[in-house]
Amino acid sequence: PKNPVFIQHLINYYISKNENEKAITYINTALEKDPKNVDYLNVKGNLLQDINDYKAAKVVYEEIISINPNHLKANMGLGDIYFTEAEDMYDKASKILDDKLYTAKMNETKAVYKKSLDYYTKARNLIDEINPALEKRIKNIKIKAQIK
């Protein structure tokens, strides 16, 4: 399909049917015509995140931020992805018995928590009102990563 309105309807249809891969196919078609459309990019990032393709979602969110550094949802998306990575790393590191290896893995984990914190803090600064869930997440990251 070449009609942008029809493509948008197809994207919405496949999202409503939870057929994310098909929706991404049509988003890619739309992006061929308008590659810097942050709305399409954001939906693509969200769908990639939903199917646990965090690596690809990161690339998309970073592209959005290169176009618009103050894009709330891209900053939140990157915060979520890095937070998920850090949580996985934390769980794995907490099972390590060797002190030296444990410390090294925890330091790597803290660095990823810090990345998530940076994106969440940016997002917090873009929101007009206080978001209790975001505030709680930021507080928990600071505690886990020992960030002041």
PDB file of C-alpha atoms in Angstrom:
ATOM      1  CA  PRO A   1       0.000   0.000   0.000  1.00  0.00           C
ATOM      2  CA  LYS A   2       1.165   3.490  -0.806  1.00  0.00           C
ATOM      3  CA  ASN A   3      -1.584   5.530   0.800  1.00  0.00           C
ATOM      4  CA  PRO A   4      -0.274   6.797   4.179  1.00  0.00           C
ATOM      5  CA  VAL A   5      -3.738   6.753   5.752  1.00  0.00           C
ATOM      6  CA  PHE A   6      -4.246   3.138   4.708  1.00  0.00           C
ATOM      7  CA  ILE A   7      -0.798   2.217   6.052  1.00  0.00           C
ATOM      8  CA  GLN A   8      -1.688   3.875   9.364  1.00  0.00           C
ATOM      9  CA  HIS A   9      -4.900   1.848   9.533  1.00  0.00           C
ATOM     10  CA  LEU A  10      -2.949  -1.356   8.860  1.00  0.00           C
ATOM     11  CA  ILE A  11      -0.444  -0.504  11.576  1.00  0.00           C
ATOM     12  CA  ASN A  12      -3.258   0.126  14.069  1.00  0.00           C
ATOM     13  CA  TYR A  13      -5.088  -3.023  12.972  1.00  0.00           C
ATOM     14  CA  TYR A  14      -2.064  -5.270  13.509  1.00  0.00           C
ATOM     15  CA  ILE A  15      -1.267  -3.616  16.837  1.00  0.00           C
ATOM     16  CA  SER A  16      -4.864  -4.223  17.976  1.00  0.00           C
ATOM     17  CA  LYS A  17      -4.501  -7.889  16.972  1.00  0.00           C
ATOM     18  CA  ASN A  18      -1.176  -8.065  18.863  1.00  0.00           C
ATOM     19  CA  GLU A  19       0.620  -8.950  15.632  1.00  0.00           C
ATOM     20  CA  ASN A  20       3.593  -6.733  16.319  1.00  0.00           C
ATOM     21  CA  GLU A  21       5.869  -8.111  13.606  1.00  0.00           C
ATOM     22  CA  LYS A  22       3.290  -7.328  10.914  1.00  0.00           C
ATOM     23  CA  ALA A  23       2.742  -3.857  12.389  1.00  0.00           C
ATOM     24  CA  ILE A  24       6.512  -3.267  12.278  1.00  0.00           C
ATOM     25  CA  THR A  25       6.527  -4.252   8.604  1.00  0.00           C
ATOM     26  CA  TYR A  26       4.019  -1.489   7.823  1.00  0.00           C
ATOM     27  CA  ILE A  27       5.806   0.987  10.085  1.00  0.00           C
ATOM     28  CA  ASN A  28       8.966   0.295   8.070  1.00  0.00           C
ATOM     29  CA  THR A  29       6.978   0.997   4.887  1.00  0.00           C
ATOM     30  CA  ALA A  30       5.826   4.321   6.339  1.00  0.00           C
ATOM     31  CA  LEU A  31       9.381   5.149   7.455  1.00  0.00           C
ATOM     32  CA  GLU A  32      10.681   4.613   3.915  1.00  0.00           C
ATOM     33  CA  LYS A  33       8.660   7.677   2.932  1.00  0.00           C
ATOM     34  CA  ASP A  34       9.310   9.656   6.132  1.00  0.00           C
ATOM     35  CA  PRO A  35      12.414   8.261   7.889  1.00  0.00           C
ATOM     36  CA  LYS A  36      12.555  10.955  10.585  1.00  0.00           C
ATOM     37  CA  ASN A  37       8.927  10.622  11.668  1.00  0.00           C
ATOM     38  CA  VAL A  38       9.369  10.289  15.426  1.00  0.00           C
ATOM     39  CA  ASP A  39       5.793   9.096  15.899  1.00  0.00           C
ATOM     40  CA  TYR A  40       6.363   6.071  13.660  1.00  0.00           C
ATOM     41  CA  LEU A  41       9.803   5.532  15.167  1.00  0.00           C
ATOM     42  CA  ASN A  42       8.364   5.630  18.671  1.00  0.00           C
ATOM     43  CA  VAL A  43       5.668   3.071  17.857  1.00  0.00           C
ATOM     44  CA  LYS A  44       8.352   0.891  16.275  1.00  0.00           C
ATOM     45  CA  GLY A  45      10.528   1.181  19.390  1.00  0.00           C
ATOM     46  CA  ASN A  46       7.587   0.282  21.621  1.00  0.00           C
ATOM     47  CA  LEU A  47       6.711  -2.749  19.511  1.00  0.00           C
ATOM     48  CA  LEU A  48      10.319  -3.932  19.428  1.00  0.00           C
ATOM     49  CA  GLN A  49      10.450  -3.568  23.186  1.00  0.00           C
ATOM     50  CA  ASP A  50       7.191  -5.533  23.503  1.00  0.00           C
ATOM     51  CA  ILE A  51       8.704  -8.459  21.576  1.00  0.00           C
ATOM     52  CA  ASN A  52      11.868  -8.244  23.731  1.00  0.00           C
ATOM     53  CA  ASP A  53      14.121  -7.087  20.887  1.00  0.00           C
ATOM     54  CA  TYR A  54      15.829  -4.628  23.187  1.00  0.00           C
ATOM     55  CA  LYS A  55      18.881  -4.169  21.005  1.00  0.00           C
ATOM     56  CA  ALA A  56      16.795  -3.021  18.029  1.00  0.00           C
ATOM     57  CA  ALA A  57      14.514  -0.934  20.267  1.00  0.00           C
ATOM     58  CA  LYS A  58      17.570   0.859  21.683  1.00  0.00           C
ATOM     59  CA  VAL A  59      18.724   1.771  18.183  1.00  0.00           C
ATOM     60  CA  VAL A  60      15.290   3.179  17.342  1.00  0.00           C
ATOM     61  CA  TYR A  61      14.982   5.176  20.583  1.00  0.00           C
ATOM     62  CA  GLU A  62      18.509   6.543  20.136  1.00  0.00           C
ATOM     63  CA  GLU A  63      17.567   7.618  16.613  1.00  0.00           C
ATOM     64  CA  ILE A  64      14.529   9.460  18.001  1.00  0.00           C
ATOM     65  CA  ILE A  65      16.700  11.208  20.582  1.00  0.00           C
ATOM     66  CA  SER A  66      19.155  12.239  17.853  1.00  0.00           C
ATOM     67  CA  ILE A  67      16.197  13.938  16.133  1.00  0.00           C
ATOM     68  CA  ASN A  68      14.567  15.242  19.314  1.00  0.00           C
ATOM     69  CA  PRO A  69      16.605  14.941  22.540  1.00  0.00           C
ATOM     70  CA  ASN A  70      13.516  15.945  24.551  1.00  0.00           C
ATOM     71  CA  HIS A  71      11.289  13.137  23.309  1.00  0.00           C
ATOM     72  CA  LEU A  72       9.681  11.891  26.510  1.00  0.00           C
ATOM     73  CA  LYS A  73       8.730   8.398  25.354  1.00  0.00           C
ATOM     74  CA  ALA A  74      12.117   7.646  23.799  1.00  0.00           C
ATOM     75  CA  ASN A  75      13.869   8.697  27.018  1.00  0.00           C
ATOM     76  CA  MET A  76      11.462   6.543  29.040  1.00  0.00           C
ATOM     77  CA  GLY A  77      11.923   3.636  26.617  1.00  0.00           C
ATOM     78  CA  LEU A  78      15.703   3.752  26.934  1.00  0.00           C
ATOM     79  CA  GLY A  79      15.393   4.083  30.699  1.00  0.00           C
ATOM     80  CA  ASP A  80      13.173   0.985  30.754  1.00  0.00           C
ATOM     81  CA  ILE A  81      15.514  -1.047  28.553  1.00  0.00           C
ATOM     82  CA  TYR A  82      18.640  -0.184  30.527  1.00  0.00           C
ATOM     83  CA  PHE A  83      16.753  -0.791  33.785  1.00  0.00           C
ATOM     84  CA  THR A  84      15.680  -4.254  32.590  1.00  0.00           C
ATOM     85  CA  GLU A  85      19.254  -5.042  31.548  1.00  0.00           C
ATOM     86  CA  ALA A  86      20.590  -3.850  34.896  1.00  0.00           C
ATOM     87  CA  GLU A  87      18.042  -5.928  36.816  1.00  0.00           C
ATOM     88  CA  ASP A  88      19.056  -9.049  34.868  1.00  0.00           C
ATOM     89  CA  MET A  89      22.728  -8.290  35.455  1.00  0.00           C
ATOM     90  CA  TYR A  90      22.065  -7.681  39.162  1.00  0.00           C
ATOM     91  CA  ASP A  91      20.272 -11.032  39.538  1.00  0.00           C
ATOM     92  CA  LYS A  92      23.137 -12.875  37.844  1.00  0.00           C
ATOM     93  CA  ALA A  93      25.861 -11.019  39.749  1.00  0.00           C
ATOM     94  CA  SER A  94      24.182 -11.646  43.101  1.00  0.00           C
ATOM     95  CA  LYS A  95      24.718 -15.399  42.581  1.00  0.00           C
ATOM     96  CA  ILE A  96      28.492 -15.101  42.092  1.00  0.00           C
ATOM     97  CA  LEU A  97      30.489 -16.431  45.023  1.00  0.00           C
ATOM     98  CA  ASP A  98      33.954 -15.203  43.994  1.00  0.00           C
ATOM     99  CA  ASP A  99      34.441 -11.764  45.606  1.00  0.00           C
ATOM    100  CA  LYS A 100      36.612 -10.327  42.859  1.00  0.00           C
ATOM    101  CA  LEU A 101      34.305 -11.431  40.049  1.00  0.00           C
ATOM    102  CA  TYR A 102      31.248 -10.348  42.052  1.00  0.00           C
ATOM    103  CA  THR A 103      32.672  -6.844  42.516  1.00  0.00           C
ATOM    104  CA  ALA A 104      33.557  -6.551  38.828  1.00  0.00           C
ATOM    105  CA  LYS A 105      30.075  -7.666  37.715  1.00  0.00           C
ATOM    106  CA  MET A 106      28.374  -5.371  40.213  1.00  0.00           C
ATOM    107  CA  ASN A 107      30.404  -2.428  38.933  1.00  0.00           C
ATOM    108  CA  GLU A 108      29.280  -3.249  35.375  1.00  0.00           C
ATOM    109  CA  THR A 109      25.711  -3.494  36.655  1.00  0.00           C
ATOM    110  CA  LYS A 110      25.946  -0.121  38.400  1.00  0.00           C
ATOM    111  CA  ALA A 111      27.090   1.475  35.135  1.00  0.00           C
ATOM    112  CA  VAL A 112      23.976   0.161  33.362  1.00  0.00           C
ATOM    113  CA  TYR A 113      21.755   1.332  36.239  1.00  0.00           C
ATOM    114  CA  LYS A 114      23.385   4.751  35.835  1.00  0.00           C
ATOM    115  CA  LYS A 115      22.433   4.802  32.128  1.00  0.00           C
ATOM    116  CA  SER A 116      18.833   4.005  33.013  1.00  0.00           C
ATOM    117  CA  LEU A 117      18.898   6.691  35.690  1.00  0.00           C
ATOM    118  CA  ASP A 118      20.184   9.274  33.202  1.00  0.00           C
ATOM    119  CA  TYR A 119      17.293   8.604  30.814  1.00  0.00           C
ATOM    120  CA  TYR A 120      14.704   8.477  33.594  1.00  0.00           C
ATOM    121  CA  THR A 121      16.001  11.744  35.038  1.00  0.00           C
ATOM    122  CA  LYS A 122      15.770  13.377  31.614  1.00  0.00           C
ATOM    123  CA  ALA A 123      12.199  12.069  31.281  1.00  0.00           C
ATOM    124  CA  ARG A 124      11.320  13.332  34.772  1.00  0.00           C
ATOM    125  CA  ASN A 125      12.518  16.786  33.784  1.00  0.00           C
ATOM    126  CA  LEU A 126      10.252  16.715  30.707  1.00  0.00           C
ATOM    127  CA  ILE A 127       7.097  15.956  32.725  1.00  0.00           C
ATOM    128  CA  ASP A 128       5.094  18.795  34.246  1.00  0.00           C
ATOM    129  CA  GLU A 129       3.661  16.866  37.173  1.00  0.00           C
ATOM    130  CA  ILE A 130       5.197  14.360  39.553  1.00  0.00           C
ATOM    131  CA  ASN A 131       4.964  10.754  38.407  1.00  0.00           C
ATOM    132  CA  PRO A 132       5.023   8.578  41.566  1.00  0.00           C
ATOM    133  CA  ALA A 133       5.973   5.385  39.697  1.00  0.00           C
ATOM    134  CA  LEU A 134       8.898   7.110  38.001  1.00  0.00           C
ATOM    135  CA  GLU A 135      10.010   8.697  41.278  1.00  0.00           C
ATOM    136  CA  LYS A 136       9.944   5.281  42.970  1.00  0.00           C
ATOM    137  CA  ARG A 137      11.948   3.699  40.141  1.00  0.00           C
ATOM    138  CA  ILE A 138      14.569   6.486  40.306  1.00  0.00           C
ATOM    139  CA  LYS A 139      14.828   6.073  44.090  1.00  0.00           C
ATOM    140  CA  ASN A 140      15.215   2.280  43.786  1.00  0.00           C
ATOM    141  CA  ILE A 141      17.922   2.621  41.133  1.00  0.00           C
ATOM    142  CA  LYS A 142      19.857   5.035  43.327  1.00  0.00           C
ATOM    143  CA  ILE A 143      19.680   2.573  46.228  1.00  0.00           C
ATOM    144  CA  LYS A 144      20.647  -0.496  44.194  1.00  0.00           C
ATOM    145  CA  ALA A 145      23.421   1.243  42.296  1.00  0.00           C
ATOM    146  CA  GLN A 146      24.537   3.227  45.345  1.00  0.00           C
ATOM    147  CA  ILE A 147      24.175   6.519  43.470  1.00  0.00           C
ATOM    148  CA  LYS A 148      23.689   9.706  45.423  1.00  0.00           C
TER     149      LYS A 148
END
